[in-house]
PDB file of C-alpha atoms and ligand atoms in Angstrom:
ATOM      1  CA  MET A  27      10.762 -15.194  19.477  1.00  0.00           C
ATOM      2  CA  ASP A  28      10.422 -15.176  23.093  1.00  0.00           C
ATOM      3  CA  ASP A  29       7.519 -16.604  23.582  1.00  0.00           C
ATOM      4  CA  ALA A  30       5.632 -14.376  26.026  1.00  0.00           C
ATOM      5  CA  VAL A  31       5.387 -11.972  21.996  1.00  0.00           C
ATOM      6  CA  ALA A  32       4.476 -14.655  20.562  1.00  0.00           C
ATOM      7  CA  GLU A  33       1.356 -15.159  22.264  1.00  0.00           C
ATOM      8  CA  ILE A  34       0.835 -11.148  22.447  1.00  0.00           C
ATOM      9  CA  LEU A  35       1.157 -12.161  18.358  1.00  0.00           C
ATOM     10  CA  ALA A  36      -1.503 -14.784  18.083  1.00  0.00           C
ATOM     11  CA  TYR A  37      -4.012 -13.728  20.828  1.00  0.00           C
ATOM     12  CA  LEU A  38      -4.045 -10.409  18.703  1.00  0.00           C
ATOM     13  CA  SER A  39      -4.148 -12.198  15.334  1.00  0.00           C
ATOM     14  CA  ARG A  40      -7.522 -14.400  17.214  1.00  0.00           C
ATOM     15  CA  HIS A  41      -8.567 -11.909  18.793  1.00  0.00           C
ATOM     16  CA  ILE A  42      -9.242  -9.208  16.059  1.00  0.00           C
ATOM     17  CA  GLY A  43      -9.207 -11.343  13.465  1.00  0.00           C
ATOM     18  CA  GLU A  44      -7.048 -11.261  11.895  1.00  0.00           C
ATOM     19  CA  ASP A  45      -2.455 -11.368  10.745  1.00  0.00           C
ATOM     20  CA  PHE A  46      -0.339 -10.802  13.146  1.00  0.00           C
ATOM     21  CA  GLN A  47       2.068 -12.879  12.921  1.00  0.00           C
ATOM     22  CA  SER A  48       3.247 -12.928   9.776  1.00  0.00           C
ATOM     23  CA  TYR A  49       5.166  -9.884  10.240  1.00  0.00           C
ATOM     24  CA  SER A  50       8.482  -9.738  10.693  1.00  0.00           C
ATOM     25  CA  LYS A  51       9.260 -11.428  13.905  1.00  0.00           C
ATOM     26  CA  THR A  52      12.211  -8.704  14.932  1.00  0.00           C
ATOM     27  CA  MET A  53       9.745  -5.956  13.289  1.00  0.00           C
ATOM     28  CA  ALA A  54       6.640  -7.520  15.930  1.00  0.00           C
ATOM     29  CA  LYS A  55       9.115  -7.976  18.596  1.00  0.00           C
ATOM     30  CA  LYS A  56      10.320  -4.125  18.823  1.00  0.00           C
ATOM     31  CA  ARG A  57       6.486  -2.681  18.304  1.00  0.00           C
ATOM     32  CA  VAL A  58       5.377  -4.441  21.238  1.00  0.00           C
ATOM     33  CA  ALA A  59       8.587  -3.990  23.359  1.00  0.00           C
ATOM     34  CA  GLU A  60       7.380   0.254  22.598  1.00  0.00           C
ATOM     35  CA  ARG A  61       4.016  -0.586  23.490  1.00  0.00           C
ATOM     36  CA  ALA A  62       4.918  -2.898  26.536  1.00  0.00           C
ATOM     37  CA  GLY A  63       7.703  -0.118  27.959  1.00  0.00           C
ATOM     38  CA  GLN A  64       5.741   3.704  27.190  1.00  0.00           C
ATOM     39  CA  LEU A  65       3.035   1.273  30.023  1.00  0.00           C
ATOM     40  CA  SER A  66       6.885   0.625  32.242  1.00  0.00           C
ATOM     41  CA  LEU A  67       4.829  -3.275  32.323  1.00  0.00           C
ATOM     42  CA  GLY A  68       7.921  -6.588  31.332  1.00  0.00           C
ATOM     43  CA  MET A  69       6.198  -8.677  28.590  1.00  0.00           C
ATOM     44  CA  SER A  70       3.929 -11.466  30.598  1.00  0.00           C
ATOM     45  CA  ALA A  71       2.407  -8.276  32.121  1.00  0.00           C
ATOM     46  CA  TYR A  72       1.308  -6.831  28.751  1.00  0.00           C
ATOM     47  CA  LEU A  73       0.209 -10.196  27.809  1.00  0.00           C
ATOM     48  CA  ARG A  74      -2.134  -9.696  31.275  1.00  0.00           C
ATOM     49  CA  LEU A  75      -3.515  -6.483  29.490  1.00  0.00           C
ATOM     50  CA  LEU A  76      -3.905  -6.596  26.284  1.00  0.00           C
ATOM     51  CA  ARG A  77      -6.515  -9.845  27.193  1.00  0.00           C
ATOM     52  CA  ALA A  78      -7.853  -7.582  30.039  1.00  0.00           C
ATOM     53  CA  GLU A  79      -8.270  -4.776  28.537  1.00  0.00           C
ATOM     54  CA  PRO A  80     -11.090  -3.878  25.956  1.00  0.00           C
ATOM     55  CA  ALA A  81      -8.993  -0.984  24.482  1.00  0.00           C
ATOM     56  CA  GLU A  82      -5.557  -2.227  23.897  1.00  0.00           C
ATOM     57  CA  PRO A  83      -5.369  -4.797  21.411  1.00  0.00           C
ATOM     58  CA  ALA A  84      -6.778  -1.937  19.064  1.00  0.00           C
ATOM     59  CA  THR A  85      -4.059   1.025  20.574  1.00  0.00           C
ATOM     60  CA  LEU A  86      -1.792  -2.694  19.546  1.00  0.00           C
ATOM     61  CA  ALA A  87      -2.784  -3.626  16.235  1.00  0.00           C
ATOM     62  CA  ARG A  88      -2.875   0.221  14.813  1.00  0.00           C
ATOM     63  CA  MET A  89       1.405   0.030  16.566  1.00  0.00           C
ATOM     64  CA  LEU A  90       2.142  -3.436  14.591  1.00  0.00           C
ATOM     65  CA  ARG A  91      -0.050  -2.153  11.044  1.00  0.00           C
ATOM     66  CA  ILE A  92       3.121   0.763  10.771  1.00  0.00           C
ATOM     67  CA  ARG A  93       0.556   3.826   9.288  1.00  0.00           C
ATOM     68  CA  PHE A  94       3.077   6.576   7.988  1.00  0.00           C
ATOM     69  CA  SER A  95       2.786   7.648   4.494  1.00  0.00           C
ATOM     70  CA  SER A  96       3.359  11.091   2.802  1.00  0.00           C
ATOM     71  CA  PHE A  97       2.550  12.752  -0.325  1.00  0.00           C
ATOM     72  CA  PHE A  98       4.768  12.070  -3.644  1.00  0.00           C
ATOM     73  CA  ARG A  99       6.910   9.980  -1.325  1.00  0.00           C
ATOM     74  CA  ASP A 100      10.060   8.666  -2.746  1.00  0.00           C
ATOM     75  CA  PRO A 101      10.245  11.887  -5.440  1.00  0.00           C
ATOM     76  CA  LEU A 102      12.921  10.069  -7.688  1.00  0.00           C
ATOM     77  CA  GLN A 103      10.187   6.752  -8.053  1.00  0.00           C
ATOM     78  CA  PHE A 104       6.564   9.737  -8.839  1.00  0.00           C
ATOM     79  CA  GLU A 105       9.135  11.445 -11.046  1.00  0.00           C
ATOM     80  CA  LEU A 106       9.724   8.758 -13.189  1.00  0.00           C
ATOM     81  CA  LEU A 107       6.459   7.481 -13.094  1.00  0.00           C
ATOM     82  CA  ALA A 108       5.478  10.992 -14.380  1.00  0.00           C
ATOM     83  CA  SER A 109       7.560  11.137 -17.193  1.00  0.00           C
ATOM     84  CA  VAL A 110       8.330   8.281 -17.669  1.00  0.00           C
ATOM     85  CA  VAL A 111       5.790   4.949 -16.801  1.00  0.00           C
ATOM     86  CA  VAL A 112       2.145   7.210 -17.039  1.00  0.00           C
ATOM     87  CA  PRO A 113       2.856   8.404 -20.106  1.00  0.00           C
ATOM     88  CA  GLY A 114       4.452   5.455 -22.037  1.00  0.00           C
ATOM     89  CA  GLN A 115       2.157   3.276 -20.686  1.00  0.00           C
ATOM     90  CA  LEU A 116      -1.459   6.217 -21.526  1.00  0.00           C
ATOM     91  CA  ARG A 117      -0.800   6.153 -24.960  1.00  0.00           C
ATOM     92  CA  ALA A 118       0.648   2.216 -25.589  1.00  0.00           C
ATOM     93  CA  CYS A 119      -2.666   1.799 -23.704  1.00  0.00           C
ATOM     94  CA  ARG A 120      -5.529  -0.367 -26.230  1.00  0.00           C
ATOM     95  CA  LYS A 121      -8.575  -0.933 -23.428  1.00  0.00           C
ATOM     96  CA  GLU A 122     -11.137   1.140 -22.411  1.00  0.00           C
ATOM     97  CA  LEU A 123      -9.705   1.738 -19.317  1.00  0.00           C
ATOM     98  CA  PHE A 124      -6.540   1.229 -17.282  1.00  0.00           C
ATOM     99  CA  ARG A 125      -6.239   0.530 -13.586  1.00  0.00           C
ATOM    100  CA  VAL A 126      -3.552   1.320 -10.780  1.00  0.00           C
ATOM    101  CA  TRP A 127      -4.096  -0.078  -7.545  1.00  0.00           C
ATOM    102  CA  SER A 128      -2.735   1.368  -4.408  1.00  0.00           C
ATOM    103  CA  ALA A 129      -2.176  -1.798  -1.523  1.00  0.00           C
ATOM    104  CA  ALA A 130      -1.536  -0.902   1.719  1.00  0.00           C
ATOM    105  CA  CYS A 131      -1.731   3.086   0.582  1.00  0.00           C
ATOM    106  CA  ALA A 132      -2.285   4.687   4.403  1.00  0.00           C
ATOM    107  CA  CYS A 133      -4.054   7.488   5.157  1.00  0.00           C
ATOM    108  CA  GLY A 134      -4.163   7.960   0.657  1.00  0.00           C
ATOM    109  CA  GLU A 135      -0.974   9.899   0.491  1.00  0.00           C
ATOM    110  CA  GLU A 136      -0.257   7.899  -2.039  1.00  0.00           C
ATOM    111  CA  ALA A 137      -3.108   7.063  -4.450  1.00  0.00           C
ATOM    112  CA  TYR A 138      -4.000  10.697  -4.558  1.00  0.00           C
ATOM    113  CA  SER A 139      -0.626  11.636  -5.449  1.00  0.00           C
ATOM    114  CA  LEU A 140      -1.163   9.056  -8.611  1.00  0.00           C
ATOM    115  CA  ALA A 141      -4.687  10.494  -9.441  1.00  0.00           C
ATOM    116  CA  MET A 142      -2.300  14.461  -9.704  1.00  0.00           C
ATOM    117  CA  ILE A 143       0.806  12.415 -12.613  1.00  0.00           C
ATOM    118  CA  LEU A 144      -2.621  11.140 -14.407  1.00  0.00           C
ATOM    119  CA  ASP A 145      -4.770  13.811 -14.482  1.00  0.00           C
ATOM    120  CA  GLU A 146      -1.708  15.822 -15.823  1.00  0.00           C
ATOM    121  CA  ALA A 147      -0.711  13.275 -18.296  1.00  0.00           C
ATOM    122  CA  LEU A 148      -4.190  12.382 -19.893  1.00  0.00           C
ATOM    123  CA  PRO A 149      -4.692  15.722 -21.492  1.00  0.00           C
ATOM    124  CA  LEU A 150      -0.630  14.589 -23.037  1.00  0.00           C
ATOM    125  CA  VAL A 151      -1.650  11.798 -24.772  1.00  0.00           C
ATOM    126  CA  GLU A 152      -4.707  10.711 -27.500  1.00  0.00           C
ATOM    127  CA  ALA A 153      -5.383   7.731 -26.269  1.00  0.00           C
ATOM    128  CA  LYS A 154      -8.021   8.336 -23.731  1.00  0.00           C
ATOM    129  CA  PRO A 155      -8.899   5.614 -21.515  1.00  0.00           C
ATOM    130  CA  LEU A 156     -11.125   5.737 -18.651  1.00  0.00           C
ATOM    131  CA  VAL A 157      -8.010   5.453 -15.302  1.00  0.00           C
ATOM    132  CA  GLN A 158     -10.309   3.641 -12.722  1.00  0.00           C
ATOM    133  CA  ILE A 159      -6.936   4.163  -8.888  1.00  0.00           C
ATOM    134  CA  PHE A 160      -8.470   0.842  -6.832  1.00  0.00           C
ATOM    135  CA  ALA A 161      -7.048   2.142  -2.592  1.00  0.00           C
ATOM    136  CA  THR A 162      -7.208  -0.143  -0.192  1.00  0.00           C
ATOM    137  CA  ASP A 163      -5.875  -0.644   3.151  1.00  0.00           C
ATOM    138  CA  ILE A 164      -6.982  -3.350   6.276  1.00  0.00           C
ATOM    139  CA  ALA A 165      -7.331  -0.057   8.221  1.00  0.00           C
ATOM    140  CA  GLU A 166     -10.812   1.111   8.211  1.00  0.00           C
ATOM    141  CA  ASP A 167      -9.645   4.198   9.771  1.00  0.00           C
ATOM    142  CA  ALA A 168      -6.582   5.286   7.599  1.00  0.00           C
ATOM    143  CA  LEU A 169      -9.577   4.249   4.666  1.00  0.00           C
ATOM    144  CA  ASP A 170     -12.329   6.570   6.252  1.00  0.00           C
ATOM    145  CA  ALA A 171      -9.348   9.598   6.825  1.00  0.00           C
ATOM    146  CA  ALA A 172      -8.168   8.387   2.614  1.00  0.00           C
ATOM    147  CA  ARG A 173     -11.564   9.304   2.030  1.00  0.00           C
ATOM    148  CA  ARG A 174     -11.800  12.458   4.391  1.00  0.00           C
ATOM    149  CA  GLY A 175      -9.163  13.918   1.534  1.00  0.00           C
ATOM    150  CA  ARG A 176      -7.758  16.572   4.789  1.00  0.00           C
ATOM    151  CA  TYR A 177      -4.224  16.699   5.591  1.00  0.00           C
ATOM    152  CA  LEU A 178      -1.240  18.315   7.329  1.00  0.00           C
ATOM    153  CA  PRO A 179       0.764  20.126   5.660  1.00  0.00           C
ATOM    154  CA  ASP A 180       3.816  18.407   6.862  1.00  0.00           C
ATOM    155  CA  SER A 181       2.820  14.896   4.782  1.00  0.00           C
ATOM    156  CA  LEU A 182       2.644  17.452   1.865  1.00  0.00           C
ATOM    157  CA  GLN A 183       6.442  18.415   1.847  1.00  0.00           C
ATOM    158  CA  GLY A 184       7.333  16.487  -1.418  1.00  0.00           C
ATOM    159  CA  ALA A 185       3.947  18.769  -3.005  1.00  0.00           C
ATOM    160  CA  SER A 186       5.114  20.968  -5.956  1.00  0.00           C
ATOM    161  CA  LEU A 187       4.072  24.325  -5.505  1.00  0.00           C
ATOM    162  CA  GLY A 188       2.458  24.119  -9.057  1.00  0.00           C
ATOM    163  CA  ARG A 189       0.295  20.947  -7.300  1.00  0.00           C
ATOM    164  CA  LEU A 190      -0.245  22.199  -4.391  1.00  0.00           C
ATOM    165  CA  GLY A 191      -1.853  25.286  -5.863  1.00  0.00           C
ATOM    166  CA  LYS A 192      -3.863  22.632  -8.318  1.00  0.00           C
ATOM    167  CA  TYR A 193      -4.599  20.186  -6.438  1.00  0.00           C
ATOM    168  CA  PHE A 194      -5.542  21.272  -2.962  1.00  0.00           C
ATOM    169  CA  VAL A 195      -7.951  23.232  -1.258  1.00  0.00           C
ATOM    170  CA  PRO A 196      -6.413  25.570   1.937  1.00  0.00           C
ATOM    171  CA  CYS A 197      -8.888  24.323   5.310  1.00  0.00           C
ATOM    172  CA  SER A 198      -6.574  24.827   9.289  1.00  0.00           C
ATOM    173  CA  PRO A 199      -5.117  23.187  10.050  1.00  0.00           C
ATOM    174  CA  GLY A 200      -4.391  21.901   6.718  1.00  0.00           C
ATOM    175  CA  TYR A 201      -5.454  21.782   2.893  1.00  0.00           C
ATOM    176  CA  ARG A 202      -7.460  19.454   1.366  1.00  0.00           C
ATOM    177  CA  VAL A 203      -6.905  17.541  -1.668  1.00  0.00           C
ATOM    178  CA  THR A 204      -9.880  18.508  -4.832  1.00  0.00           C
ATOM    179  CA  ASP A 205     -13.279  16.991  -5.437  1.00  0.00           C
ATOM    180  CA  LYS A 206     -11.975  15.734  -8.988  1.00  0.00           C
ATOM    181  CA  ILE A 207      -9.041  14.652  -7.627  1.00  0.00           C
ATOM    182  CA  ARG A 208     -11.141  12.433  -4.439  1.00  0.00           C
ATOM    183  CA  GLY A 209     -14.071  10.972  -7.296  1.00  0.00           C
ATOM    184  CA  MET A 210     -10.889   9.639  -9.697  1.00  0.00           C
ATOM    185  CA  VAL A 211      -9.675   6.592  -6.383  1.00  0.00           C
ATOM    186  CA  THR A 212     -12.347   4.336  -5.159  1.00  0.00           C
ATOM    187  CA  PHE A 213     -11.235   3.304  -1.446  1.00  0.00           C
ATOM    188  CA  SER A 214     -11.635  -0.567  -0.121  1.00  0.00           C
ATOM    189  CA  ARG A 215     -11.065  -2.694   3.027  1.00  0.00           C
ATOM    190  CA  HIS A 216      -8.158  -5.606   1.346  1.00  0.00           C
ATOM    191  CA  ASP A 217      -6.216  -7.790   4.067  1.00  0.00           C
ATOM    192  CA  LEU A 218      -2.859  -8.481   2.056  1.00  0.00           C
ATOM    193  CA  LEU A 219      -2.292 -11.356   4.256  1.00  0.00           C
ATOM    194  CA  ASP A 220      -5.966 -12.602   3.504  1.00  0.00           C
ATOM    195  CA  PRO A 221      -5.359 -16.903   1.540  1.00  0.00           C
ATOM    196  CA  ARG A 222      -9.004 -16.581   0.740  1.00  0.00           C
ATOM    197  CA  THR A 223      -8.183 -12.918  -1.762  1.00  0.00           C
ATOM    198  CA  TYR A 224      -6.390 -12.192  -4.368  1.00  0.00           C
ATOM    199  CA  VAL A 225      -7.278  -8.317  -5.460  1.00  0.00           C
ATOM    200  CA  PRO A 226      -9.750  -6.136  -3.486  1.00  0.00           C
ATOM    201  CA  PRO A 227     -13.319  -7.290  -3.666  1.00  0.00           C
ATOM    202  CA  GLU A 228     -14.787  -4.333  -5.849  1.00  0.00           C
ATOM    203  CA  SER A 229     -12.029  -4.782  -8.990  1.00  0.00           C
ATOM    204  CA  LEU A 230     -13.005  -8.491  -9.522  1.00  0.00           C
ATOM    205  CA  PHE A 231     -12.753  -7.689 -12.771  1.00  0.00           C
ATOM    206  CA  GLY A 232      -9.614  -8.020 -14.588  1.00  0.00           C
ATOM    207  CA  GLY A 233      -5.771  -7.343 -13.435  1.00  0.00           C
ATOM    208  CA  PHE A 234      -3.797  -3.740 -12.777  1.00  0.00           C
ATOM    209  CA  ASP A 235      -1.467  -1.540 -15.270  1.00  0.00           C
ATOM    210  CA  LEU A 236       0.145  -0.138 -12.503  1.00  0.00           C
ATOM    211  CA  ILE A 237       0.361  -1.805  -8.709  1.00  0.00           C
ATOM    212  CA  LEU A 238       2.247   0.472  -6.730  1.00  0.00           C
ATOM    213  CA  CYS A 239       2.996  -0.915  -2.627  1.00  0.00           C
ATOM    214  CA  ARG A 240       4.862   0.563  -1.601  1.00  0.00           C
ATOM    215  CA  ASN A 241       6.733  -0.428   2.435  1.00  0.00           C
ATOM    216  CA  PHE A 242       4.353  -2.886   3.424  1.00  0.00           C
ATOM    217  CA  LEU A 243       6.407  -6.064   2.065  1.00  0.00           C
ATOM    218  CA  MET A 244       9.333  -4.875   3.984  1.00  0.00           C
ATOM    219  CA  TYR A 245       7.642  -5.742   7.709  1.00  0.00           C
ATOM    220  CA  LEU A 246       6.974  -9.185   6.807  1.00  0.00           C
ATOM    221  CA  ASP A 247       8.237 -12.667   7.523  1.00  0.00           C
ATOM    222  CA  ALA A 248      10.416 -13.973   4.160  1.00  0.00           C
ATOM    223  CA  ASP A 249       6.717 -16.933   3.577  1.00  0.00           C
ATOM    224  CA  ALA A 250       4.069 -14.394   3.729  1.00  0.00           C
ATOM    225  CA  TYR A 251       6.757 -11.742   1.440  1.00  0.00           C
ATOM    226  CA  ARG A 252       6.114 -14.156  -0.646  1.00  0.00           C
ATOM    227  CA  ARG A 253       2.319 -14.816  -0.569  1.00  0.00           C
ATOM    228  CA  VAL A 254       1.740 -10.995  -1.441  1.00  0.00           C
ATOM    229  CA  PHE A 255       4.784 -10.226  -3.686  1.00  0.00           C
ATOM    230  CA  ASP A 256       3.054 -13.244  -5.533  1.00  0.00           C
ATOM    231  CA  LYS A 257      -0.476 -12.337  -5.483  1.00  0.00           C
ATOM    232  CA  LEU A 258       0.014  -8.845  -6.852  1.00  0.00           C
ATOM    233  CA  PHE A 259       2.617 -10.391  -9.383  1.00  0.00           C
ATOM    234  CA  ARG A 260      -0.596 -11.751 -10.518  1.00  0.00           C
ATOM    235  CA  ALA A 261      -3.300  -9.642 -10.361  1.00  0.00           C
ATOM    236  CA  LEU A 262      -0.202  -6.716 -12.392  1.00  0.00           C
ATOM    237  CA  ASN A 263      -1.819  -7.668 -15.993  1.00  0.00           C
ATOM    238  CA  PRO A 264       1.410  -8.373 -19.333  1.00  0.00           C
ATOM    239  CA  GLY A 265       2.800  -4.762 -19.869  1.00  0.00           C
ATOM    240  CA  GLY A 266       2.089  -3.302 -16.615  1.00  0.00           C
ATOM    241  CA  VAL A 267       4.233  -2.177 -14.025  1.00  0.00           C
ATOM    242  CA  LEU A 268       4.748  -2.799 -10.698  1.00  0.00           C
ATOM    243  CA  LEU A 269       5.742  -0.592  -7.761  1.00  0.00           C
ATOM    244  CA  LEU A 270       7.929  -1.405  -3.506  1.00  0.00           C
ATOM    245  CA  GLY A 271       8.997   0.495  -1.809  1.00  0.00           C
ATOM    246  CA  ASN A 272      13.241   0.993  -2.118  1.00  0.00           C
ATOM    247  CA  ALA A 273      13.760  -1.135   0.713  1.00  0.00           C
ATOM    248  CA  GLU A 274      12.273  -3.854  -1.122  1.00  0.00           C
ATOM    249  CA  THR A 275      12.840  -6.612  -3.586  1.00  0.00           C
ATOM    250  CA  VAL A 276      11.454  -9.007  -6.450  1.00  0.00           C
ATOM    251  CA  PRO A 277      12.096 -12.241  -5.613  1.00  0.00           C
ATOM    252  CA  GLU A 278      14.980 -14.440  -7.279  1.00  0.00           C
ATOM    253  CA  ARG A 279      11.932 -17.056  -9.180  1.00  0.00           C
ATOM    254  CA  TYR A 280      10.000 -13.531 -10.088  1.00  0.00           C
ATOM    255  CA  ALA A 281      13.118 -12.121 -11.651  1.00  0.00           C
ATOM    256  CA  PRO A 282      12.867 -13.646 -14.619  1.00  0.00           C
ATOM    257  CA  TYR A 283       8.778 -12.389 -14.720  1.00  0.00           C
ATOM    258  CA  LEU A 284       9.831  -8.442 -14.362  1.00  0.00           C
ATOM    259  CA  ALA A 285      11.994  -6.036 -16.039  1.00  0.00           C
ATOM    260  CA  LYS A 286      13.772  -2.742 -14.208  1.00  0.00           C
ATOM    261  CA  VAL A 287      11.896   0.179 -15.987  1.00  0.00           C
ATOM    262  CA  ALA A 288      15.135   2.013 -14.650  1.00  0.00           C
ATOM    263  CA  ASP A 289      18.293   1.523 -12.879  1.00  0.00           C
ATOM    264  CA  PHE A 290      17.179   2.895  -9.810  1.00  0.00           C
ATOM    265  CA  GLY A 291      13.591   3.632  -7.978  1.00  0.00           C
ATOM    266  CA  ASN A 292      12.418  -0.007  -8.376  1.00  0.00           C
ATOM    267  CA  LEU A 293       9.792   0.591 -10.692  1.00  0.00           C
ATOM    268  CA  HIS A 294       8.897  -3.047 -12.416  1.00  0.00           C
ATOM    269  CA  ARG A 295       6.713  -4.243 -16.150  1.00  0.00           C
ATOM    270  CA  LYS A 296       5.649  -7.644 -15.880  1.00  0.00           C
ATOM    271  CA  LYS A 297       7.103  -9.057 -19.516  1.00  0.00           C
ATOM    272  CA  SER A 298       4.806 -11.694 -20.004  1.00  0.00           C
ATOM    273  CA  ALA A 299       1.923 -13.087 -19.101  1.00  0.00           C
ATOM    274  CA  ASP A 300       3.461 -16.353 -17.463  1.00  0.00           C
ATOM    275  CA  CYS A 301       2.990 -17.134 -13.772  1.00  0.00           C
ATOM    276  CA  ALA A 302       6.310 -17.404 -12.180  1.00  0.00           C
ATOM    277  CA  ALA A 303       4.066 -19.422  -9.080  1.00  0.00           C
ATOM    278  CA  ASP A 304       3.389 -21.930 -12.071  1.00  0.00           C
ATOM    279  CA  GLN A 305       6.866 -22.230 -13.556  1.00  0.00           C
ATOM    280  CA  ALA A 306       8.838 -22.333 -10.873  1.00  0.00           C
TER     281      ALA A 306
HETATM  282  C1  LIG B   8       3.770   2.352   5.630  1.00  0.00           C
HETATM  283  S1  LIG B   8       2.069   2.119   4.998  1.00  0.00           S
HETATM  284  C2  LIG B   8       2.587   1.973   3.166  1.00  0.00           C
HETATM  285  C3  LIG B   8       1.892   3.137   3.192  1.00  0.00           C
HETATM  286  C4  LIG B   8       2.525   3.878   1.383  1.00  0.00           C
HETATM  287  N1  LIG B   8       2.397   3.082   0.673  1.00  0.00           N
HETATM  288  C5  LIG B   8       3.304   4.616   0.910  1.00  0.00           C
HETATM  289  O1  LIG B   8       4.276   3.972   1.076  1.00  0.00           O
HETATM  290  O2  LIG B   8       4.170   5.827   1.760  1.00  0.00           O
HETATM  291  C6  LIG B   8       1.726   0.024   5.371  1.00  0.00           C
HETATM  292  C7  LIG B   8       0.285  -0.010   5.423  1.00  0.00           C
HETATM  293  O3  LIG B   8       0.667  -0.538   5.420  1.00  0.00           O
HETATM  294  C8  LIG B   8      -1.616  -1.082   5.789  1.00  0.00           C
HETATM  295  N2  LIG B   8      -1.630  -2.805   6.496  1.00  0.00           N
HETATM  296  C9  LIG B   8      -0.766  -2.650   6.610  1.00  0.00           C
HETATM  297  N3  LIG B   8      -0.839  -4.466   7.092  1.00  0.00           N
HETATM  298  C10 LIG B   8      -2.040  -4.887   6.194  1.00  0.00           C
HETATM  299  C11 LIG B   8      -3.012  -6.330   5.473  1.00  0.00           C
HETATM  300  N4  LIG B   8      -2.840  -6.522   5.867  1.00  0.00           N
HETATM  301  N5  LIG B   8      -3.180  -5.556   4.398  1.00  0.00           N
HETATM  302  C12 LIG B   8      -3.674  -4.137   3.506  1.00  0.00           C
HETATM  303  N6  LIG B   8      -2.700  -3.491   4.904  1.00  0.00           N
HETATM  304  C13 LIG B   8      -2.369  -3.271   5.020  1.00  0.00           C
HETATM  305  C14 LIG B   8      -1.203  -0.478   7.050  1.00  0.00           C
HETATM  306  O4  LIG B   8      -2.580  -0.513   7.641  1.00  0.00           O
HETATM  307  C15 LIG B   8      -0.104   0.606   5.941  1.00  0.00           C
HETATM  308  O5  LIG B   8      -1.065   1.868   5.934  1.00  0.00           O
END
């Protein structure tokens, strides 16, 4: 990586107190170049501006943490969840709690999609565990938007008409998630790259039956990818299912402990309580 880009990421990490150096170098360089380009500056001049202009670090940080999400993003994954995984897990659940984690949840689209699927599945199964959905992100403004639960029509394109009618209330210029669905999800700040924490602080007691971590790992360098994956693996209960984004894969050392739920969809079931990291 260019020295100037490395210095920019190091400055940003120190200034904001979060790790921007674990992003994939190619992605980070592209994003920094994009921002410098918007201001018609070369890298060195941009570094000077970043140091001098108080609002600039937050702007660059936001560009580096790609925020995009939408409801039922990747319909095939959600179809598998709705028709196979979640009903099966609920039927097999012998515990009082069924715990779910949407990690790097952006503005809540993924967590609310999941809440809708659980709301549909629960009446159809005999077991009625209490469902807890934890949704976390590093960006406080994304979490604030998630708690408000208001969305523009663009982000709803993956929602069926039935779900649109049942779970959303029109609210110009878009839609608001119903209070029932909003009440099913607890949002909190959690930095997946923070080496001092494993799971969201609010959820300390126990592992998760379902973890969604989609379209975040793909932006990390190889070492950070492995560190975050290890956290997710450890947080998953035996028999629990992990969903990754389509461009993300299970690192080789964890493959013996995770079985693909289907040939497609990138869903993985944890086979046993063994910790791959301890065995490797
Ligand atoms: C592309 S979005 C993914 C949203 C959703 N999972 C999806 O697939 O639709 C990536 C999210 O990762 C969050 N993020 C970036 N760095 C993070 C970190 N260190 N810890 C937790 N979340 C982070 C960003 O704020 C952003 O909301």
